[in-house]
Amino acid sequence: MIQFIQANEDGFTDIPGRKTIHFFSFEQYFDPDKTGYGVLRVLNDSVIDAGFGLPNHMHRNMEIITYVIEGALSHKDSIQNASTIYRGDVQFISADSGVVHSEYNYGDEPARVLELWVYPNDSVEAPSYGEYCYDWQERVNQWLLFASGIGGKSPVQVHQDINCYATFLEAGRDIDFNVQAGRQAYVVALEGVVVLNDVLFVAHMSAQVSNETLSFHALESSHIVIVEMNEA
């Protein structure tokens, strides 16, 4: 089963220095029918202007994954981490009892990031931070597993049974993804235009999927993310 969600059905925040698409309820945007999907609580697609960002703020009891779509993002936190990640890179925070952090774009161009908040399981022992710099080619015309649960096959591991995949599909190329029985997935089109199971799937559209094989055909170069998890 596939349920498609049009881009104009999502929430949107436009404040000085930052524009964000909210796939689920977040801060001032609230839709009682869109409070998450399985263990995925927040999914935000943000464009951060050069010189802007998020000042220090706290998270508790959440696994936070940030995937850089364009540009660069600089991170600093209360557990002595500071670094900058770039297009295609991933950072993750296990907030546990609490982490204070800031995220800024110190570059000369806008940065675009996809931020995922995932409910943790019970195995978190202390706040932690990590990142991984992937080779861009690892996702070209194939699925890159950029985050997984603890003990999974990704170098980025969070405290929940999820698998996060990305592909950059070149024009004219095809790729499939099987959502197995007992699992579900949330699919987001970040860039480009594909045909997904005979439906035109364009940037900023999303889909909820269960027990289905997904077939993508790129009409132009396209960037897709899938978050796969246990079926709720």
PDB file of C-alpha atoms in Angstrom:
ATOM      1  CA  MET A   1       0.000   0.000   0.000  1.00  0.00           C
ATOM      2  CA  ILE A   2       1.236   3.489  -0.872  1.00  0.00           C
ATOM      3  CA  GLN A   3      -0.264   6.746   0.371  1.00  0.00           C
ATOM      4  CA  PHE A   4       1.117   9.756  -1.501  1.00  0.00           C
ATOM      5  CA  ILE A   5       1.348  13.154   0.200  1.00  0.00           C
ATOM      6  CA  GLN A   6       1.523  16.264  -1.963  1.00  0.00           C
ATOM      7  CA  ALA A   7       4.006  19.014  -1.153  1.00  0.00           C
ATOM      8  CA  ASN A   8       1.209  21.509  -0.471  1.00  0.00           C
ATOM      9  CA  GLU A   9      -0.111  19.255   2.318  1.00  0.00           C
ATOM     10  CA  ASP A  10       2.988  19.848   4.465  1.00  0.00           C
ATOM     11  CA  GLY A  11       3.613  22.563   7.027  1.00  0.00           C
ATOM     12  CA  PHE A  12       5.942  25.472   6.297  1.00  0.00           C
ATOM     13  CA  THR A  13       7.895  27.936   8.432  1.00  0.00           C
ATOM     14  CA  ASP A  14       9.542  31.046   6.990  1.00  0.00           C
ATOM     15  CA  ILE A  15      11.619  33.060   9.446  1.00  0.00           C
ATOM     16  CA  PRO A  16      14.629  35.318   8.799  1.00  0.00           C
ATOM     17  CA  GLY A  17      17.504  33.122   7.695  1.00  0.00           C
ATOM     18  CA  ARG A  18      15.632  29.825   7.592  1.00  0.00           C
ATOM     19  CA  LYS A  19      12.798  28.224   5.616  1.00  0.00           C
ATOM     20  CA  THR A  20      11.534  24.786   6.664  1.00  0.00           C
ATOM     21  CA  ILE A  21       9.121  22.227   5.250  1.00  0.00           C
ATOM     22  CA  HIS A  22       7.545  20.161   8.042  1.00  0.00           C
ATOM     23  CA  PHE A  23       6.385  16.703   6.980  1.00  0.00           C
ATOM     24  CA  PHE A  24       4.924  16.245  10.484  1.00  0.00           C
ATOM     25  CA  SER A  25       3.670  18.595  13.202  1.00  0.00           C
ATOM     26  CA  PHE A  26       6.457  20.749  14.593  1.00  0.00           C
ATOM     27  CA  GLU A  27       6.520  23.861  16.792  1.00  0.00           C
ATOM     28  CA  GLN A  28       3.887  26.312  15.485  1.00  0.00           C
ATOM     29  CA  TYR A  29       2.698  23.916  12.770  1.00  0.00           C
ATOM     30  CA  PHE A  30       0.209  21.378  14.102  1.00  0.00           C
ATOM     31  CA  ASP A  31      -1.950  18.883  12.252  1.00  0.00           C
ATOM     32  CA  PRO A  32      -3.559  16.225  14.488  1.00  0.00           C
ATOM     33  CA  ASP A  33      -3.367  13.757  11.595  1.00  0.00           C
ATOM     34  CA  LYS A  34       0.378  14.320  11.089  1.00  0.00           C
ATOM     35  CA  THR A  35       2.127  13.760  14.417  1.00  0.00           C
ATOM     36  CA  GLY A  36       4.674  11.269  13.107  1.00  0.00           C
ATOM     37  CA  TYR A  37       4.936   7.909  11.389  1.00  0.00           C
ATOM     38  CA  GLY A  38       5.860   4.874  13.450  1.00  0.00           C
ATOM     39  CA  VAL A  39       8.977   5.759  15.463  1.00  0.00           C
ATOM     40  CA  LEU A  40       9.651   8.770  13.198  1.00  0.00           C
ATOM     41  CA  ARG A  41       8.465  11.845  15.099  1.00  0.00           C
ATOM     42  CA  VAL A  42       9.918  14.781  13.104  1.00  0.00           C
ATOM     43  CA  LEU A  43      11.046  15.180   9.506  1.00  0.00           C
ATOM     44  CA  ASN A  44      12.115  18.690   8.513  1.00  0.00           C
ATOM     45  CA  ASP A  45      13.647  19.918   5.251  1.00  0.00           C
ATOM     46  CA  SER A  46      15.346  23.254   5.997  1.00  0.00           C
ATOM     47  CA  VAL A  47      17.192  25.848   3.926  1.00  0.00           C
ATOM     48  CA  ILE A  48      19.512  27.908   6.135  1.00  0.00           C
ATOM     49  CA  ASP A  49      20.912  31.127   4.706  1.00  0.00           C
ATOM     50  CA  ALA A  50      24.623  31.933   4.937  1.00  0.00           C
ATOM     51  CA  GLY A  51      25.447  33.320   8.376  1.00  0.00           C
ATOM     52  CA  PHE A  52      22.283  31.977  10.003  1.00  0.00           C
ATOM     53  CA  GLY A  53      21.397  28.908  12.021  1.00  0.00           C
ATOM     54  CA  LEU A  54      19.978  27.602  15.268  1.00  0.00           C
ATOM     55  CA  PRO A  55      21.451  28.943  18.529  1.00  0.00           C
ATOM     56  CA  ASN A  56      21.921  26.727  21.578  1.00  0.00           C
ATOM     57  CA  HIS A  57      18.853  24.632  22.353  1.00  0.00           C
ATOM     58  CA  MET A  58      18.236  21.398  24.245  1.00  0.00           C
ATOM     59  CA  HIS A  59      16.960  17.972  23.238  1.00  0.00           C
ATOM     60  CA  ARG A  60      16.020  15.082  25.516  1.00  0.00           C
ATOM     61  CA  ASN A  61      15.077  11.462  24.854  1.00  0.00           C
ATOM     62  CA  MET A  62      15.367  11.626  21.077  1.00  0.00           C
ATOM     63  CA  GLU A  63      17.643  10.253  18.355  1.00  0.00           C
ATOM     64  CA  ILE A  64      18.401  13.051  15.875  1.00  0.00           C
ATOM     65  CA  ILE A  65      19.856  12.389  12.425  1.00  0.00           C
ATOM     66  CA  THR A  66      20.876  15.233  10.096  1.00  0.00           C
ATOM     67  CA  TYR A  67      21.529  14.596   6.393  1.00  0.00           C
ATOM     68  CA  VAL A  68      23.129  17.461   4.447  1.00  0.00           C
ATOM     69  CA  ILE A  69      21.471  17.957   1.052  1.00  0.00           C
ATOM     70  CA  GLU A  70      23.426  21.066   0.015  1.00  0.00           C
ATOM     71  CA  GLY A  71      26.135  23.251   1.509  1.00  0.00           C
ATOM     72  CA  ALA A  72      27.722  22.875   4.939  1.00  0.00           C
ATOM     73  CA  LEU A  73      26.488  22.774   8.538  1.00  0.00           C
ATOM     74  CA  SER A  74      28.611  23.491  11.628  1.00  0.00           C
ATOM     75  CA  HIS A  75      27.752  21.754  14.904  1.00  0.00           C
ATOM     76  CA  LYS A  76      28.749  22.514  18.509  1.00  0.00           C
ATOM     77  CA  ASP A  77      27.355  20.875  21.643  1.00  0.00           C
ATOM     78  CA  SER A  78      27.531  20.567  25.423  1.00  0.00           C
ATOM     79  CA  ILE A  79      29.393  17.237  25.298  1.00  0.00           C
ATOM     80  CA  GLN A  80      32.499  18.796  23.742  1.00  0.00           C
ATOM     81  CA  ASN A  81      31.877  18.156  20.044  1.00  0.00           C
ATOM     82  CA  ALA A  82      32.449  20.720  17.290  1.00  0.00           C
ATOM     83  CA  SER A  83      32.682  20.012  13.562  1.00  0.00           C
ATOM     84  CA  THR A  84      31.379  20.845  10.087  1.00  0.00           C
ATOM     85  CA  ILE A  85      29.690  18.425   7.691  1.00  0.00           C
ATOM     86  CA  TYR A  86      29.012  18.828   3.964  1.00  0.00           C
ATOM     87  CA  ARG A  87      26.707  17.671   1.149  1.00  0.00           C
ATOM     88  CA  GLY A  88      25.907  13.986   1.590  1.00  0.00           C
ATOM     89  CA  ASP A  89      27.367  13.743   5.108  1.00  0.00           C
ATOM     90  CA  VAL A  90      25.421  12.667   8.198  1.00  0.00           C
ATOM     91  CA  GLN A  91      25.541  13.579  11.883  1.00  0.00           C
ATOM     92  CA  PHE A  92      23.605  11.993  14.740  1.00  0.00           C
ATOM     93  CA  ILE A  93      22.817  12.874  18.346  1.00  0.00           C
ATOM     94  CA  SER A  94      21.534  10.512  21.032  1.00  0.00           C
ATOM     95  CA  ALA A  95      20.072  13.118  23.370  1.00  0.00           C
ATOM     96  CA  ASP A  96      19.147  10.801  26.280  1.00  0.00           C
ATOM     97  CA  SER A  97      19.009  12.935  29.476  1.00  0.00           C
ATOM     98  CA  GLY A  98      19.840  16.094  27.565  1.00  0.00           C
ATOM     99  CA  VAL A  99      22.173  17.693  25.013  1.00  0.00           C
ATOM    100  CA  VAL A 100      22.499  21.402  24.267  1.00  0.00           C
ATOM    101  CA  HIS A 101      23.698  22.144  20.744  1.00  0.00           C
ATOM    102  CA  SER A 102      23.820  24.763  18.003  1.00  0.00           C
ATOM    103  CA  GLU A 103      23.802  24.370  14.209  1.00  0.00           C
ATOM    104  CA  TYR A 104      25.031  27.175  11.924  1.00  0.00           C
ATOM    105  CA  ASN A 105      25.775  27.794   8.280  1.00  0.00           C
ATOM    106  CA  TYR A 106      29.086  29.654   8.274  1.00  0.00           C
ATOM    107  CA  GLY A 107      29.517  29.219   4.529  1.00  0.00           C
ATOM    108  CA  ASP A 108      28.895  31.684   1.705  1.00  0.00           C
ATOM    109  CA  GLU A 109      25.931  29.817   0.204  1.00  0.00           C
ATOM    110  CA  PRO A 110      22.626  28.509   1.607  1.00  0.00           C
ATOM    111  CA  ALA A 111      22.731  25.114   3.309  1.00  0.00           C
ATOM    112  CA  ARG A 112      19.901  22.603   2.997  1.00  0.00           C
ATOM    113  CA  VAL A 113      19.474  19.794   5.518  1.00  0.00           C
ATOM    114  CA  LEU A 114      17.020  16.993   6.245  1.00  0.00           C
ATOM    115  CA  GLU A 115      16.539  16.487   9.984  1.00  0.00           C
ATOM    116  CA  LEU A 116      14.961  13.326  11.402  1.00  0.00           C
ATOM    117  CA  TRP A 117      13.877  12.864  15.021  1.00  0.00           C
ATOM    118  CA  VAL A 118      13.367   9.241  16.028  1.00  0.00           C
ATOM    119  CA  TYR A 119      11.971   7.927  19.305  1.00  0.00           C
ATOM    120  CA  PRO A 120      14.702   5.873  21.032  1.00  0.00           C
ATOM    121  CA  ASN A 121      14.329   2.379  22.396  1.00  0.00           C
ATOM    122  CA  ASP A 122      15.390   1.611  25.966  1.00  0.00           C
ATOM    123  CA  SER A 123      19.080   0.980  25.264  1.00  0.00           C
ATOM    124  CA  VAL A 124      20.383   4.578  25.465  1.00  0.00           C
ATOM    125  CA  GLU A 125      22.917   4.895  28.289  1.00  0.00           C
ATOM    126  CA  ALA A 126      24.272   8.443  27.895  1.00  0.00           C
ATOM    127  CA  PRO A 127      24.163  11.393  25.482  1.00  0.00           C
ATOM    128  CA  SER A 128      26.439  10.950  22.473  1.00  0.00           C
ATOM    129  CA  TYR A 129      27.315  12.490  19.104  1.00  0.00           C
ATOM    130  CA  GLY A 130      28.805  11.135  15.911  1.00  0.00           C
ATOM    131  CA  GLU A 131      29.140  11.855  12.206  1.00  0.00           C
ATOM    132  CA  TYR A 132      30.182  10.170   9.002  1.00  0.00           C
ATOM    133  CA  CYS A 133      31.461  11.636   5.745  1.00  0.00           C
ATOM    134  CA  TYR A 134      30.207   9.467   2.883  1.00  0.00           C
ATOM    135  CA  ASP A 135      31.656   9.387  -0.605  1.00  0.00           C
ATOM    136  CA  TRP A 136      28.976  10.919  -2.829  1.00  0.00           C
ATOM    137  CA  GLN A 137      29.316   8.090  -5.373  1.00  0.00           C
ATOM    138  CA  GLU A 138      28.133   5.563  -2.776  1.00  0.00           C
ATOM    139  CA  ARG A 139      24.537   6.682  -3.435  1.00  0.00           C
ATOM    140  CA  VAL A 140      24.642   7.271  -7.209  1.00  0.00           C
ATOM    141  CA  ASN A 141      22.189   4.843  -8.869  1.00  0.00           C
ATOM    142  CA  GLN A 142      22.205   2.642  -5.762  1.00  0.00           C
ATOM    143  CA  TRP A 143      20.918   2.692  -2.206  1.00  0.00           C
ATOM    144  CA  LEU A 144      23.255   4.038   0.466  1.00  0.00           C
ATOM    145  CA  LEU A 145      22.357   2.883   3.988  1.00  0.00           C
ATOM    146  CA  PHE A 146      23.305   6.092   5.783  1.00  0.00           C
ATOM    147  CA  ALA A 147      21.889   5.221   9.219  1.00  0.00           C
ATOM    148  CA  SER A 148      20.727   2.053  10.960  1.00  0.00           C
ATOM    149  CA  GLY A 149      19.960   0.675  14.396  1.00  0.00           C
ATOM    150  CA  ILE A 150      22.662  -0.408  16.831  1.00  0.00           C
ATOM    151  CA  GLY A 151      24.362  -3.484  15.415  1.00  0.00           C
ATOM    152  CA  GLY A 152      23.197  -2.638  11.885  1.00  0.00           C
ATOM    153  CA  LYS A 153      25.276  -2.308   8.735  1.00  0.00           C
ATOM    154  CA  SER A 154      25.643   1.489   8.656  1.00  0.00           C
ATOM    155  CA  PRO A 155      28.556   3.366  10.273  1.00  0.00           C
ATOM    156  CA  VAL A 156      25.883   5.710  11.662  1.00  0.00           C
ATOM    157  CA  GLN A 157      23.899   3.797  14.301  1.00  0.00           C
ATOM    158  CA  VAL A 158      21.048   5.020  16.491  1.00  0.00           C
ATOM    159  CA  HIS A 159      19.072   3.474  19.335  1.00  0.00           C
ATOM    160  CA  GLN A 160      16.080   2.308  17.306  1.00  0.00           C
ATOM    161  CA  ASP A 161      15.229  -0.339  14.721  1.00  0.00           C
ATOM    162  CA  ILE A 162      15.321   1.875  11.637  1.00  0.00           C
ATOM    163  CA  ASN A 163      17.198   1.949   8.342  1.00  0.00           C
ATOM    164  CA  CYS A 164      17.723   5.203   6.439  1.00  0.00           C
ATOM    165  CA  TYR A 165      18.608   5.018   2.748  1.00  0.00           C
ATOM    166  CA  ALA A 166      19.475   7.602   0.095  1.00  0.00           C
ATOM    167  CA  THR A 167      19.943   7.425  -3.648  1.00  0.00           C
ATOM    168  CA  PHE A 168      20.919   9.985  -6.265  1.00  0.00           C
ATOM    169  CA  LEU A 169      19.335   8.550  -9.393  1.00  0.00           C
ATOM    170  CA  GLU A 170      20.622   9.824 -12.716  1.00  0.00           C
ATOM    171  CA  ALA A 171      18.155  10.696 -15.491  1.00  0.00           C
ATOM    172  CA  GLY A 172      16.804   7.608 -17.218  1.00  0.00           C
ATOM    173  CA  ARG A 173      17.933   5.206 -14.497  1.00  0.00           C
ATOM    174  CA  ASP A 174      15.738   2.812 -12.500  1.00  0.00           C
ATOM    175  CA  ILE A 175      15.940   1.442  -8.977  1.00  0.00           C
ATOM    176  CA  ASP A 176      13.662  -0.694  -6.777  1.00  0.00           C
ATOM    177  CA  PHE A 177      13.134  -0.941  -3.032  1.00  0.00           C
ATOM    178  CA  ASN A 178      11.195  -3.701  -1.296  1.00  0.00           C
ATOM    179  CA  VAL A 179       9.271  -2.874   1.884  1.00  0.00           C
ATOM    180  CA  GLN A 180       8.875  -6.295   3.455  1.00  0.00           C
ATOM    181  CA  ALA A 181       5.857  -7.614   5.347  1.00  0.00           C
ATOM    182  CA  GLY A 182       5.846  -6.321   8.914  1.00  0.00           C
ATOM    183  CA  ARG A 183       7.833  -3.230   7.925  1.00  0.00           C
ATOM    184  CA  GLN A 184       6.841   0.242   6.761  1.00  0.00           C
ATOM    185  CA  ALA A 185       8.656   3.144   5.149  1.00  0.00           C
ATOM    186  CA  TYR A 186       8.453   6.890   4.693  1.00  0.00           C
ATOM    187  CA  VAL A 187       9.743   8.104   1.325  1.00  0.00           C
ATOM    188  CA  VAL A 188      10.784  11.690   0.541  1.00  0.00           C
ATOM    189  CA  ALA A 189      11.700  13.250  -2.802  1.00  0.00           C
ATOM    190  CA  LEU A 190      14.450  15.768  -2.068  1.00  0.00           C
ATOM    191  CA  GLU A 191      15.413  16.772  -5.606  1.00  0.00           C
ATOM    192  CA  GLY A 192      14.275  16.035  -9.145  1.00  0.00           C
ATOM    193  CA  VAL A 193      11.351  14.129 -10.664  1.00  0.00           C
ATOM    194  CA  VAL A 194      10.778  10.375 -10.698  1.00  0.00           C
ATOM    195  CA  VAL A 195       7.937   8.064 -11.580  1.00  0.00           C
ATOM    196  CA  LEU A 196       7.184   5.977  -8.486  1.00  0.00           C
ATOM    197  CA  ASN A 197       4.925   2.989  -9.197  1.00  0.00           C
ATOM    198  CA  ASP A 198       3.331   4.863 -12.133  1.00  0.00           C
ATOM    199  CA  VAL A 199       2.809   8.089 -10.129  1.00  0.00           C
ATOM    200  CA  LEU A 200       4.748  11.303 -10.797  1.00  0.00           C
ATOM    201  CA  PHE A 201       6.807  11.919  -7.646  1.00  0.00           C
ATOM    202  CA  VAL A 202       8.416  15.359  -7.512  1.00  0.00           C
ATOM    203  CA  ALA A 203      10.638  17.240  -5.072  1.00  0.00           C
ATOM    204  CA  HIS A 204       9.022  17.765  -1.638  1.00  0.00           C
ATOM    205  CA  MET A 205       6.413  15.054  -2.142  1.00  0.00           C
ATOM    206  CA  SER A 206       6.410  12.115   0.277  1.00  0.00           C
ATOM    207  CA  ALA A 207       4.759   8.726   0.659  1.00  0.00           C
ATOM    208  CA  GLN A 208       3.828   6.269   3.394  1.00  0.00           C
ATOM    209  CA  VAL A 209       4.432   2.673   2.344  1.00  0.00           C
ATOM    210  CA  SER A 210       3.795  -0.811   3.719  1.00  0.00           C
ATOM    211  CA  ASN A 211       4.160  -4.283   2.165  1.00  0.00           C
ATOM    212  CA  GLU A 212       5.041  -2.935  -1.281  1.00  0.00           C
ATOM    213  CA  THR A 213       7.838  -3.036  -3.831  1.00  0.00           C
ATOM    214  CA  LEU A 214       8.737   0.484  -4.932  1.00  0.00           C
ATOM    215  CA  SER A 215       9.926   1.066  -8.501  1.00  0.00           C
ATOM    216  CA  PHE A 216      11.569   4.410  -9.281  1.00  0.00           C
ATOM    217  CA  HIS A 217      12.317   5.746 -12.768  1.00  0.00           C
ATOM    218  CA  ALA A 218      14.168   9.066 -12.913  1.00  0.00           C
ATOM    219  CA  LEU A 219      12.910  11.604 -15.455  1.00  0.00           C
ATOM    220  CA  GLU A 220      15.790  13.842 -14.381  1.00  0.00           C
ATOM    221  CA  SER A 221      18.569  13.548 -11.824  1.00  0.00           C
ATOM    222  CA  SER A 222      16.748  12.892  -8.548  1.00  0.00           C
ATOM    223  CA  HIS A 223      17.570  12.553  -4.860  1.00  0.00           C
ATOM    224  CA  ILE A 224      15.411  10.230  -2.726  1.00  0.00           C
ATOM    225  CA  VAL A 225      15.474   9.283   0.973  1.00  0.00           C
ATOM    226  CA  ILE A 226      13.678   6.305   2.539  1.00  0.00           C
ATOM    227  CA  VAL A 227      13.236   5.732   6.290  1.00  0.00           C
ATOM    228  CA  GLU A 228      12.318   2.068   6.891  1.00  0.00           C
ATOM    229  CA  MET A 229      11.122   0.705  10.253  1.00  0.00           C
ATOM    230  CA  ASN A 230       8.899  -1.818  12.017  1.00  0.00           C
ATOM    231  CA  GLU A 231       5.247  -1.492  11.081  1.00  0.00           C
ATOM    232  CA  ALA A 232       3.299   0.359  13.767  1.00  0.00           C
TER     233      ALA A 232
END
